[in-house]
XYZ file of N, CA, C and O in Angstrom:
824
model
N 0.847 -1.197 0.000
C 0.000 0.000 0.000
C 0.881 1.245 0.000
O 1.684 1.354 0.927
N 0.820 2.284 -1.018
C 1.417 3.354 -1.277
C 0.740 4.445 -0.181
O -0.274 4.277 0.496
N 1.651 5.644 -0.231
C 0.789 6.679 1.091
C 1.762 7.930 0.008
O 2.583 7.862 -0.907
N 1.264 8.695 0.567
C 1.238 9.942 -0.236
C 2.185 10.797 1.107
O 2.891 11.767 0.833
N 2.056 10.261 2.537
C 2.369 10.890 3.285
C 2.569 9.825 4.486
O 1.776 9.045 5.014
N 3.995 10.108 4.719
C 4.546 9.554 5.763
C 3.479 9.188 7.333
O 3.071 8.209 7.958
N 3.415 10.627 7.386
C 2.419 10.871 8.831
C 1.518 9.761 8.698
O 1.767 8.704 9.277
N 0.207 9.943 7.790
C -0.539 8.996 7.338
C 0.050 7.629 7.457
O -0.601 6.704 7.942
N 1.074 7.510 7.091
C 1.575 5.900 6.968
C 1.716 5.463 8.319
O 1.332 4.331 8.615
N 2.129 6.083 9.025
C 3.083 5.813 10.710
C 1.484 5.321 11.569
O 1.385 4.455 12.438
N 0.240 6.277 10.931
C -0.776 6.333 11.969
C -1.339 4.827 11.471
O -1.502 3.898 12.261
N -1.547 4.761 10.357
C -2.199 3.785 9.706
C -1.494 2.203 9.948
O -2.201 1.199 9.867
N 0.191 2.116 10.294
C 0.636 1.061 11.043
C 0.537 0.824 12.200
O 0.895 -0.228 12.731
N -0.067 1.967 12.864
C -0.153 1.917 14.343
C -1.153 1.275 14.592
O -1.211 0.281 15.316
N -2.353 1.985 13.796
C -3.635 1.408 13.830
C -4.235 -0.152 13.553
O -5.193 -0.782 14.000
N -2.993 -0.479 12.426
C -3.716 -1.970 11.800
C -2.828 -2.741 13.027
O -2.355 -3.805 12.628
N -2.570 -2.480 14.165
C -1.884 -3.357 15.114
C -3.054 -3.879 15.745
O -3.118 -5.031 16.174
N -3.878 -3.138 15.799
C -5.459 -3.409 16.670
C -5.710 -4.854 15.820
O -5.502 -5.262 14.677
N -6.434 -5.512 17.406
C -6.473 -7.226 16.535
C -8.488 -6.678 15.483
O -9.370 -5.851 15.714
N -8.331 -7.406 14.758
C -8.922 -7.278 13.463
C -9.407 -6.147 12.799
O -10.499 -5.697 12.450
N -8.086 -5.806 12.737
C -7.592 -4.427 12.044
C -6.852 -4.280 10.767
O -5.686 -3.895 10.862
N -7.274 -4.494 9.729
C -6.256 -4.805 8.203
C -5.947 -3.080 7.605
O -6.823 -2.252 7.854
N -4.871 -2.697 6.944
C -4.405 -1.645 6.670
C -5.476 -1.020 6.106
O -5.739 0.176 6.238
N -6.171 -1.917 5.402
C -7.105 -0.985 4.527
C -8.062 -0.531 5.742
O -8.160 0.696 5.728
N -8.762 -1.089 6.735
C -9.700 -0.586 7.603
C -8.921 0.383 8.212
O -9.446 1.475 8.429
N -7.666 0.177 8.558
C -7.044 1.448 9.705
C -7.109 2.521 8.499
O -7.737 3.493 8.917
N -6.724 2.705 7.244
C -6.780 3.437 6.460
C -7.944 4.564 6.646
O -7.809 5.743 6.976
N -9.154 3.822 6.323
C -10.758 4.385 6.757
C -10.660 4.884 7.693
O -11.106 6.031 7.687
N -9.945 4.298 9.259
C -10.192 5.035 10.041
C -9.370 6.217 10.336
O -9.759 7.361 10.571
N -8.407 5.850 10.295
C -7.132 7.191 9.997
C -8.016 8.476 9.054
O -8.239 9.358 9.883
N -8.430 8.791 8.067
C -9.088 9.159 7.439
C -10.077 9.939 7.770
O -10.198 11.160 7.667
N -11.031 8.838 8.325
C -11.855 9.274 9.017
C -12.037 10.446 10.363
O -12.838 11.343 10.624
N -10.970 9.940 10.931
C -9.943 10.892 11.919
C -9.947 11.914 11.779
O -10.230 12.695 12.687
N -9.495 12.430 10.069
C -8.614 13.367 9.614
C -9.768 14.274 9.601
O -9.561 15.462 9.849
N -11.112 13.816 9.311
C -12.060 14.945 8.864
C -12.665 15.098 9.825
O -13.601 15.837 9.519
N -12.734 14.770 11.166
C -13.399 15.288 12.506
C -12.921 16.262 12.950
O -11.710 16.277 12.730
N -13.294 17.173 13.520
C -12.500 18.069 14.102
C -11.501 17.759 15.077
O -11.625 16.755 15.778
N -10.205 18.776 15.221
C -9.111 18.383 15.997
C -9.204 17.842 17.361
O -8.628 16.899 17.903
N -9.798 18.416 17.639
C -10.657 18.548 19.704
C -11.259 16.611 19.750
O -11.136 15.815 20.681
N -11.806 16.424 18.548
C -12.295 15.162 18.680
C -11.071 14.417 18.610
O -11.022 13.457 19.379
N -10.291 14.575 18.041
C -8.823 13.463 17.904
C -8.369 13.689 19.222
O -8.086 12.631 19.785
N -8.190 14.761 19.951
C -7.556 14.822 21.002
C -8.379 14.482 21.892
O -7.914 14.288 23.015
N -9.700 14.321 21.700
C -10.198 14.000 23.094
C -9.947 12.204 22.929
O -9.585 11.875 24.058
N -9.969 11.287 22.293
C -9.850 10.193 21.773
C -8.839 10.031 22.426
O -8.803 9.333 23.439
N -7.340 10.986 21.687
C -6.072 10.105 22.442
C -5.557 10.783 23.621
O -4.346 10.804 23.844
N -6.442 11.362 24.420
C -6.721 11.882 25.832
C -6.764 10.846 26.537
O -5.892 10.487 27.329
N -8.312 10.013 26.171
C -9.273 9.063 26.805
C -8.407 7.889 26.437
O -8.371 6.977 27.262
N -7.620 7.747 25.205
C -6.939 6.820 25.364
C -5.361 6.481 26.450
O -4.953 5.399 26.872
N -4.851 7.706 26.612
C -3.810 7.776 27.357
C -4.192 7.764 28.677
O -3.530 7.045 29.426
N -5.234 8.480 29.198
C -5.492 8.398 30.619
C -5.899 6.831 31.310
O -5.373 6.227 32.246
N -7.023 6.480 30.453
C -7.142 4.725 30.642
C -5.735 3.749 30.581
O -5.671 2.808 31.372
N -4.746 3.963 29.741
C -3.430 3.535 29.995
C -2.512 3.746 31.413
O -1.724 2.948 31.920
N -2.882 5.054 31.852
C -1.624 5.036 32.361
C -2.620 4.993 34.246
O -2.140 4.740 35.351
N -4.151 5.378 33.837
C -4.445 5.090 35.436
C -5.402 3.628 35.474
O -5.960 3.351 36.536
N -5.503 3.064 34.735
C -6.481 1.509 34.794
C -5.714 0.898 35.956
O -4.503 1.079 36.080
N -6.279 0.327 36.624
C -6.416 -0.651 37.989
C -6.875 -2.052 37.535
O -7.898 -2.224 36.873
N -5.947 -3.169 37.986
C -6.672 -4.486 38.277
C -6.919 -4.436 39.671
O -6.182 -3.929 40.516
N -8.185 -5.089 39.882
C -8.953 -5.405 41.232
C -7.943 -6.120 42.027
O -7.309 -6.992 41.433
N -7.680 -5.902 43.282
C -6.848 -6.680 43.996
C -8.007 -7.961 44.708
O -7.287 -8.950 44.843
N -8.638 -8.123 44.922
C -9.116 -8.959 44.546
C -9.511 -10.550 43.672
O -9.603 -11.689 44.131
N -9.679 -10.037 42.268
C -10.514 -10.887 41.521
C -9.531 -10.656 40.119
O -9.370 -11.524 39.260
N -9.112 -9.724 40.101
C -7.759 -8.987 39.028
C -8.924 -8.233 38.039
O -8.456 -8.009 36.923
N -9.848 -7.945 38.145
C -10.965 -7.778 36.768
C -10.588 -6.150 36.569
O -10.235 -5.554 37.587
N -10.630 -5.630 35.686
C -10.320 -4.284 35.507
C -11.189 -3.306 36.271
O -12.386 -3.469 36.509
N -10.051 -1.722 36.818
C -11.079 -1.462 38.073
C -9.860 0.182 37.619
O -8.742 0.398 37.150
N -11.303 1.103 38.275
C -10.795 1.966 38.068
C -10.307 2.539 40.141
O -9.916 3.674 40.414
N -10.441 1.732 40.902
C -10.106 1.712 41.876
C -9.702 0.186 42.501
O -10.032 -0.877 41.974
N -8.869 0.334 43.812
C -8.085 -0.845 43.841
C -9.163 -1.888 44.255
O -8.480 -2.871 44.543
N -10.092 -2.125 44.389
C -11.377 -3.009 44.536
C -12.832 -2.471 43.199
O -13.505 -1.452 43.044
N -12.765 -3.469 42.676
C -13.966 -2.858 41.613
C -14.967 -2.752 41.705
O -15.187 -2.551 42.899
N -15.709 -2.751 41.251
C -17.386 -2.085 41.518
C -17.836 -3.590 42.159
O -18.082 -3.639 43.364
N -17.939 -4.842 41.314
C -18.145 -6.173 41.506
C -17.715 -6.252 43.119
O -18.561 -6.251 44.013
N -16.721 -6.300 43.286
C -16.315 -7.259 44.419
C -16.455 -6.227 45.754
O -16.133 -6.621 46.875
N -16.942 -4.942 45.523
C -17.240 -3.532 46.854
C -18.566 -3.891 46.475
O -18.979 -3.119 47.341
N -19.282 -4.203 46.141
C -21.054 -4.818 45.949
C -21.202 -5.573 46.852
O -21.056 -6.783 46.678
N -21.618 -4.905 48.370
C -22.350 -6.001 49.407
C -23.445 -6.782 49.000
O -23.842 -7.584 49.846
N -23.951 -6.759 48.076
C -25.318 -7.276 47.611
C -24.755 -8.612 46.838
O -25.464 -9.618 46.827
N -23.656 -8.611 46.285
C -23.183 -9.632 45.713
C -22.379 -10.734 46.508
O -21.299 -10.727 47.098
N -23.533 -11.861 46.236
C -23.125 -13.072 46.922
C -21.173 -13.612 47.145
O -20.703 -14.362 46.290
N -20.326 -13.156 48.251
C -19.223 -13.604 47.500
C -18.502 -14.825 47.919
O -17.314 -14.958 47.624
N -19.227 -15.842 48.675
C -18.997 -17.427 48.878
C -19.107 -17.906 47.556
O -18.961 -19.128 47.523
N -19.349 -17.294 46.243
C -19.723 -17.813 45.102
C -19.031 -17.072 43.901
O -19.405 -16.044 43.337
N -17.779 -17.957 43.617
C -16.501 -17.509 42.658
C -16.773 -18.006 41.586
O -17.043 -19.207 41.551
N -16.778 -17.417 40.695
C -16.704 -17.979 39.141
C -15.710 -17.285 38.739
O -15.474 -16.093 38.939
N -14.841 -18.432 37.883
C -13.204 -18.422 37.595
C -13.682 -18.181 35.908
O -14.375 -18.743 35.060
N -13.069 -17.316 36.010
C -12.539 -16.716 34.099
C -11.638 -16.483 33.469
O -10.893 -15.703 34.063
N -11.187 -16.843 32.246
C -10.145 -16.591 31.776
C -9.511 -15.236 31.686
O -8.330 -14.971 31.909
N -10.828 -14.110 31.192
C -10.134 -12.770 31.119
C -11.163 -12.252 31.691
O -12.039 -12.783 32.374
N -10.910 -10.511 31.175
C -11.854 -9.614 31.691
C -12.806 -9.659 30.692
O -13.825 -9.262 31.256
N -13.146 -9.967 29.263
C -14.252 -10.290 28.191
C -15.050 -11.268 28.795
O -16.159 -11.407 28.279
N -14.737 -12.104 29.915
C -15.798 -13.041 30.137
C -16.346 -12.512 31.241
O -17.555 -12.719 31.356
N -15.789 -11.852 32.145
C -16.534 -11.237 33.142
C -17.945 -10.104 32.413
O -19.103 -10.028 32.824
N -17.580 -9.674 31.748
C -18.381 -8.962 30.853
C -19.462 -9.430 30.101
O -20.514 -8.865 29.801
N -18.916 -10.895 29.764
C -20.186 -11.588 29.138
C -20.954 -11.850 29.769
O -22.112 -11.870 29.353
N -20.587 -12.215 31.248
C -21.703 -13.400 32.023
C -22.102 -12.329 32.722
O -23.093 -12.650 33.378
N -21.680 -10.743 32.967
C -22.542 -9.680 33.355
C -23.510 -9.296 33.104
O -24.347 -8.841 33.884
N -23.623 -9.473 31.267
C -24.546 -8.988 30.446
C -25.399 -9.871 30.594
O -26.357 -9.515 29.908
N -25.733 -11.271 31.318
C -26.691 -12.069 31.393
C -27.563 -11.878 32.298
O -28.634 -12.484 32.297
N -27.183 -10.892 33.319
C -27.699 -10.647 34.637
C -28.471 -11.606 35.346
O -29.426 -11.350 36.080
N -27.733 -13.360 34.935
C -27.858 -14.074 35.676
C -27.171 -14.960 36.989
O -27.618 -15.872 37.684
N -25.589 -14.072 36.964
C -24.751 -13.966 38.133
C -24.925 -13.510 38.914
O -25.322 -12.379 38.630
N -24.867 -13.732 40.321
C -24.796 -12.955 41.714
C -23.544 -12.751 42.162
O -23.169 -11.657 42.584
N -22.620 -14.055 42.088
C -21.710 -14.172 42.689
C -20.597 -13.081 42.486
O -20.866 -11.906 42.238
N -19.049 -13.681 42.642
C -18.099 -12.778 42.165
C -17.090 -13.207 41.568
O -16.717 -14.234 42.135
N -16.471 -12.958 40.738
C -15.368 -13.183 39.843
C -13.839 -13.720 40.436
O -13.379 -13.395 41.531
N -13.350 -14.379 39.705
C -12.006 -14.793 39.808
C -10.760 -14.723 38.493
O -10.102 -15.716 38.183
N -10.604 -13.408 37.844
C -9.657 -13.577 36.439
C -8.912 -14.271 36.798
O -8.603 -14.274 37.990
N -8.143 -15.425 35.579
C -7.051 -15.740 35.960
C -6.002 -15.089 34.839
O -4.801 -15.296 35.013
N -6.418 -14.343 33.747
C -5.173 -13.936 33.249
C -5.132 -14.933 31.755
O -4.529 -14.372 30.840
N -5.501 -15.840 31.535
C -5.458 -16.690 30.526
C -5.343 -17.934 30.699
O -5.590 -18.256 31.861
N -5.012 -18.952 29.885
C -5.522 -20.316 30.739
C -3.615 -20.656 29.852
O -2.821 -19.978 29.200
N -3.692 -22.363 30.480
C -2.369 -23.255 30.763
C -2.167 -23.323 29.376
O -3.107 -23.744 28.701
N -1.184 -23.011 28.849
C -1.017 -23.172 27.466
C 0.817 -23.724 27.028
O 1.756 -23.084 26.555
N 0.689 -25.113 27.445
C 2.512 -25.394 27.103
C 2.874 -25.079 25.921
O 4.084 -24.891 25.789
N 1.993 -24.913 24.682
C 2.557 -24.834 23.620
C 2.781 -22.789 23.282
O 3.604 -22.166 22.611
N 1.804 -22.424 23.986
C 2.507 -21.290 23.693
C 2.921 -20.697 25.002
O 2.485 -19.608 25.374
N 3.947 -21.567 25.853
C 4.696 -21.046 27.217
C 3.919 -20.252 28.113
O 4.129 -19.117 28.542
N 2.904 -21.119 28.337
C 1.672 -20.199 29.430
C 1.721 -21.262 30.616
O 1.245 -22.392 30.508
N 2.208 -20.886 31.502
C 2.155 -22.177 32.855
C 1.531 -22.042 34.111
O 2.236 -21.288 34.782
N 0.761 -22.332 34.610
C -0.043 -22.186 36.034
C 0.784 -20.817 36.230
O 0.132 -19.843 35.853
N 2.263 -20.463 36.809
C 3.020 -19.536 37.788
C 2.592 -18.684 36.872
O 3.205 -17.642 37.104
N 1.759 -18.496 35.791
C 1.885 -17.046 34.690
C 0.514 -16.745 35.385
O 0.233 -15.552 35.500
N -0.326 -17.617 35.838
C -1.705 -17.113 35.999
C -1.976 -16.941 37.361
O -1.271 -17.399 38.260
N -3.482 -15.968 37.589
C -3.538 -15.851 38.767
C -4.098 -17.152 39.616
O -5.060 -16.932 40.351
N -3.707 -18.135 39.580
C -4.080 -19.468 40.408
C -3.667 -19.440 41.605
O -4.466 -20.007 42.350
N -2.740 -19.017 42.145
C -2.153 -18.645 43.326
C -3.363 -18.450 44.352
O -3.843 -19.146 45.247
N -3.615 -17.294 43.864
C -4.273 -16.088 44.723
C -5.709 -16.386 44.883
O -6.387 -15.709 45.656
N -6.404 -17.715 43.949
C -7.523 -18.817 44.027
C -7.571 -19.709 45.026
O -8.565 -19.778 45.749
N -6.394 -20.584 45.206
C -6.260 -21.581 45.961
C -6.110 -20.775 47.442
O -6.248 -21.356 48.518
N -5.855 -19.578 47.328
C -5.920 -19.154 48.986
C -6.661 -18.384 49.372
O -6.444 -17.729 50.391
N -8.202 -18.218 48.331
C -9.108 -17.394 48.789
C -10.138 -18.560 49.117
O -11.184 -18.327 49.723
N -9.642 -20.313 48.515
C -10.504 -21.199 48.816
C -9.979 -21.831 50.229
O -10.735 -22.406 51.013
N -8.739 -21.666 50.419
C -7.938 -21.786 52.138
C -8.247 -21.217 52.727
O -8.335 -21.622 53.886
N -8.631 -19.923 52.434
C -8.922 -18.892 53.767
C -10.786 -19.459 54.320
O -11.316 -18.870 55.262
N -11.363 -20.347 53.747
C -12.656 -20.728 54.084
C -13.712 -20.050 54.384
O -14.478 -20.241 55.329
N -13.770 -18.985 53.306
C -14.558 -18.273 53.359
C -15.797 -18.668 51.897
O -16.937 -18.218 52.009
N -15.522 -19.296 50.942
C -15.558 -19.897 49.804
C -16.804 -20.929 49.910
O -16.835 -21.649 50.908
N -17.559 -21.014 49.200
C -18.808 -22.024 49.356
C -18.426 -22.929 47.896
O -17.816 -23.991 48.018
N -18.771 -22.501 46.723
C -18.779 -22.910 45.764
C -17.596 -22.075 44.736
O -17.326 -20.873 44.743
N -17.103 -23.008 44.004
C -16.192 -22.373 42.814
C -16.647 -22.896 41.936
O -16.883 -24.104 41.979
N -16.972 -21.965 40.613
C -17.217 -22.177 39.546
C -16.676 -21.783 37.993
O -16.528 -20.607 37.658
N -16.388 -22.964 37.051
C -15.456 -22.940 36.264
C -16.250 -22.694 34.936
O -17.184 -23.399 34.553
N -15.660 -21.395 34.165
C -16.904 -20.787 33.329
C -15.493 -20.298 32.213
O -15.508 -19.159 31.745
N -14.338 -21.259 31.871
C -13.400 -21.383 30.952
C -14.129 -21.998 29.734
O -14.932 -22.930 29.763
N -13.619 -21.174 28.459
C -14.244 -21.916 27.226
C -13.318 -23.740 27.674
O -12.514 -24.277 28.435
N -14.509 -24.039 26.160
C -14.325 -25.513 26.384
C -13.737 -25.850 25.058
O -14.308 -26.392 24.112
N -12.578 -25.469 25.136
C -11.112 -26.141 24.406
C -10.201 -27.184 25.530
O -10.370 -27.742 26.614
N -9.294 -27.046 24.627
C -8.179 -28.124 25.325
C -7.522 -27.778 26.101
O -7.285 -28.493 27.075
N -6.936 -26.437 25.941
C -6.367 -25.480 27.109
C -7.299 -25.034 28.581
O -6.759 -25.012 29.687
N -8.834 -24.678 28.356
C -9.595 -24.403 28.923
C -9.861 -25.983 30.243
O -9.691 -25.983 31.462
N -10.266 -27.002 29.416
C -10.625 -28.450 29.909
C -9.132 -28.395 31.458
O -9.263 -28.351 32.682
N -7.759 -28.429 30.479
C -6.641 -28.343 31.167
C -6.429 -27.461 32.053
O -5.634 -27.838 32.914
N -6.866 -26.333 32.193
C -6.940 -25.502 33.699
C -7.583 -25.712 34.444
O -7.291 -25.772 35.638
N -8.743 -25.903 33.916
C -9.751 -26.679 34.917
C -9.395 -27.651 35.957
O -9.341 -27.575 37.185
N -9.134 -28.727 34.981
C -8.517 -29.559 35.845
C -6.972 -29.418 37.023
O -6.456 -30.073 37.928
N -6.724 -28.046 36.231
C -5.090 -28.282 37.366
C -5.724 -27.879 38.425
O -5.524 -28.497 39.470
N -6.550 -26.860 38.418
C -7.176 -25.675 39.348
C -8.198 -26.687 40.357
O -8.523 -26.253 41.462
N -8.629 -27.928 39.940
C -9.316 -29.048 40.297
C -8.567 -29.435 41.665
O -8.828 -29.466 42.867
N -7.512 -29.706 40.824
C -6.558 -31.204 41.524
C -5.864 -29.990 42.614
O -5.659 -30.329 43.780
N -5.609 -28.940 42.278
C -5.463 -28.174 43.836
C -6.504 -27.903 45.196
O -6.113 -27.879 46.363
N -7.867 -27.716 44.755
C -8.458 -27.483 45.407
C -9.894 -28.735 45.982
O -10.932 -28.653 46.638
N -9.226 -29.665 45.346
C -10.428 -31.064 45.561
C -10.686 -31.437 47.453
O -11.632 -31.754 48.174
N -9.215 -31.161 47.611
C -9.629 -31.213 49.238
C -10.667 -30.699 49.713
O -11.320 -31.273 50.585
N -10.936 -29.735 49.304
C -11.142 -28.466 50.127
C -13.074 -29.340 50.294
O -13.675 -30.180 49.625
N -13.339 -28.703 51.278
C -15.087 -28.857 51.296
C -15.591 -27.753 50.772
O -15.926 -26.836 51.522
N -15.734 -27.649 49.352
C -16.379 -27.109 48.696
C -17.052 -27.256 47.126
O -16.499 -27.936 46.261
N -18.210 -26.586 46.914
C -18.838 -27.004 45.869
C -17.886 -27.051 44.793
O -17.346 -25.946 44.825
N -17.382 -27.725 43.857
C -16.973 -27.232 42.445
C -17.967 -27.542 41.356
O -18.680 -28.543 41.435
N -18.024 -26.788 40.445
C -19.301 -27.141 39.481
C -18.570 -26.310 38.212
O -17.802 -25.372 38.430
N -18.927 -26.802 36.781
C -19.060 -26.162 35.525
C -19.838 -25.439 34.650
O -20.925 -26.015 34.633
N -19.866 -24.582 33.988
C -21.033 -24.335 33.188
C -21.627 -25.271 32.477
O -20.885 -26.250 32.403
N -22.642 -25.426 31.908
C -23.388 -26.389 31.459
C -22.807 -26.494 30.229
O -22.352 -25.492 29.677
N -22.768 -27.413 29.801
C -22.336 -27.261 28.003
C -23.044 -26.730 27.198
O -23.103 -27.342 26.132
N -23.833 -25.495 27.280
C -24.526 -25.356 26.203
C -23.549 -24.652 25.459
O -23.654 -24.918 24.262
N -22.668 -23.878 25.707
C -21.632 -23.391 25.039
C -20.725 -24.300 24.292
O -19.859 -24.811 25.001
N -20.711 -24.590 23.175
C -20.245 -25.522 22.104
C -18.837 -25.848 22.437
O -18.164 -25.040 23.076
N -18.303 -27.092 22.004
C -16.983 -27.298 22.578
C -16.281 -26.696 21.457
O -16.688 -26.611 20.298
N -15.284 -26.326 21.891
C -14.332 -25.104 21.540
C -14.683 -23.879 21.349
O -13.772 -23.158 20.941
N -15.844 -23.319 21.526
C -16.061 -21.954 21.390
C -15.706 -21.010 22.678
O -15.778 -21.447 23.827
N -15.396 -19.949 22.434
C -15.143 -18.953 23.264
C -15.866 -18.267 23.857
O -16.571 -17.537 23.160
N -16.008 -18.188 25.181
C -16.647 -17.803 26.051
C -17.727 -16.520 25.544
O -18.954 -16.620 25.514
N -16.824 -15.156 25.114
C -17.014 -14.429 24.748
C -18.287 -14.041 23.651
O -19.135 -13.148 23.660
N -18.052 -14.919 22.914
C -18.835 -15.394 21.590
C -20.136 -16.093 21.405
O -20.788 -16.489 20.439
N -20.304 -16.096 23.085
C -22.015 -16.765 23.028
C -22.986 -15.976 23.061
O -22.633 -14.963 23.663
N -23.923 -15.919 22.760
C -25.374 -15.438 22.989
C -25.522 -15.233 24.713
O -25.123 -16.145 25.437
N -25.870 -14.503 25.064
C -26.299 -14.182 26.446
C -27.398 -14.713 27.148
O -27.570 -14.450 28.338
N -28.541 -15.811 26.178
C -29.665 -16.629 26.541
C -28.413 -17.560 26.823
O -27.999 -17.431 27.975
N -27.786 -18.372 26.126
C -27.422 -19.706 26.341
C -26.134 -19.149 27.263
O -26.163 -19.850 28.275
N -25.152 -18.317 27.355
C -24.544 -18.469 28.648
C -24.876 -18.390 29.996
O -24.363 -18.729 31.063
N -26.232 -17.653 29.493
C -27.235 -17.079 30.939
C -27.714 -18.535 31.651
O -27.612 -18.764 32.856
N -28.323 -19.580 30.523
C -28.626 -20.815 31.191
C -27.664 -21.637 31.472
O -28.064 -22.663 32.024
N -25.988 -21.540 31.213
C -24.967 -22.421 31.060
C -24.756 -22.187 32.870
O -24.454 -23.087 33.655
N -25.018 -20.700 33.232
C -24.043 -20.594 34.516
C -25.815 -20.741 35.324
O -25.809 -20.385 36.502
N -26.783 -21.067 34.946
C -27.781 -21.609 35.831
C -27.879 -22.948 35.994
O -28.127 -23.459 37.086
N -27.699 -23.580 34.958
C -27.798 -25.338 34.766
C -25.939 -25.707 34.967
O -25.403 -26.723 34.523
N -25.453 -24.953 35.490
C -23.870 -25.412 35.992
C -24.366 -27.158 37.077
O -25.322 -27.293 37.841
N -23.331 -28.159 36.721
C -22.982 -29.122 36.738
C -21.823 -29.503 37.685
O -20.718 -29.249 37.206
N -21.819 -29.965 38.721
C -20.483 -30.550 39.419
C -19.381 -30.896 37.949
O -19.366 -31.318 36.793
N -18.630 -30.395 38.954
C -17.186 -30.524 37.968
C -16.662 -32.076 37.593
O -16.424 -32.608 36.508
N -16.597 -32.508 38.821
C -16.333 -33.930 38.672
C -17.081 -34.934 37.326
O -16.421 -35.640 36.563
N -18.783 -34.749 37.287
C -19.238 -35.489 36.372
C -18.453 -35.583 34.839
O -18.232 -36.544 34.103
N -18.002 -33.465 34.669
C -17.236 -33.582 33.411
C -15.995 -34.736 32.971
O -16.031 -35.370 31.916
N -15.119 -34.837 33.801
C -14.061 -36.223 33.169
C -14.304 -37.445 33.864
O -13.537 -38.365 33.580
N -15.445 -37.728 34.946
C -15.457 -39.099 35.222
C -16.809 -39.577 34.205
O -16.832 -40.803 34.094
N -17.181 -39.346 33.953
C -17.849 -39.665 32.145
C -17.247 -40.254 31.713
O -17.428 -41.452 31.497
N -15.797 -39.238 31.285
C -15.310 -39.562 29.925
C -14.580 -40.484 29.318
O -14.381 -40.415 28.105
């Protein structure tokens, strides 16, 4: 792709870095940019710099927070003997939008991935296993897509905490195997984390 102008070019590589972002769309938007007024570009990479440099993870639950406890987990109203473990902050978001959660969140950061050098010590599992020690914990619930990586955290996160006297349970499968959490309809994740399943039934089945 030819550019007529450097500037243009620099913004337009910056831009197609965004994940599903191809030169030609950053192009449009670069562009697009160009003909808003200035005040609007700057308020953009205002709002974008300030969210960079003051965003908060929840000490807590790690979920994004614009203070060191997030809205979720400072919610007395929200049940919090009742953890549901997520891969990122997109799934906390999904199963929000169902407004069929009470409970409270557990990010872990991404799930066990040997092939692309992702290992339990990368995730927040730590800081799980000792919010289920401290016995304050009723039920944990595992609401990881259902891939191979996903199945595999599960289970490590399992085999740490099986002692413990507490509920473990899964989302229901209505969420298709291998699909991403993110990517469901909000009816069927809404019934996945209502019709949740003891954990155990998932691999002594199989």
């Amino acid at each position: 792709m030819e550019f007529s102008s450097k500037l243009i070019e620099k913004a337009v590589n910056e831009m197609s870095q965004l994940p599903g972002i191809g030169k030609r769309t950053a192009l449009r938007l670069v562009l697009h940019l160009l003909k808003q007024p200035r005040e609007q570009t700057a308020f953009l990479s205002q709002a974008l710099t300030t969210m960079r440099e003051e965003i908060k993870f929840c000490e807590n639950c790690h979920n994004i927070s614009d203070t060191k406890l997030c809205e979720i987990c400072s919610n007395n109203t929200r049940n919090h003997q009742t953890i549901c473990v997520v891969e990122d902050i997109r799934d906390v978001m999904a199963i929000e939008n169902t407004g069929q959660f009470k409970g409270i969140y557990h990010v872990l950061g991404g799930k066990i991935s040997p092939i692309e050098g992702v290992g339990p010590s990368q995730l927040t599992i730590s800081s799980l296993v000792e919010k289920v020690k401290s016995g304050k914990v009723v039920e944990i619930i595992f609401a990881l897509s259902s891939t191979m990586e996903g199945d595999t955290t599960n289970f490590y996160i399992y085999k740490q905490i099986a002692d413990s006297d507490i509920i473990i349970s899964t989302i229901a499968r209505g969420i298709a195997v291998g699909d991403e959490l993110e990517y469901a309809d909000e009816i069927t994740l809404g019934r996945s984390i209502l019709h949740r399943v003891p954990f155990e039934k998932t691999f002594k089945n199989n």
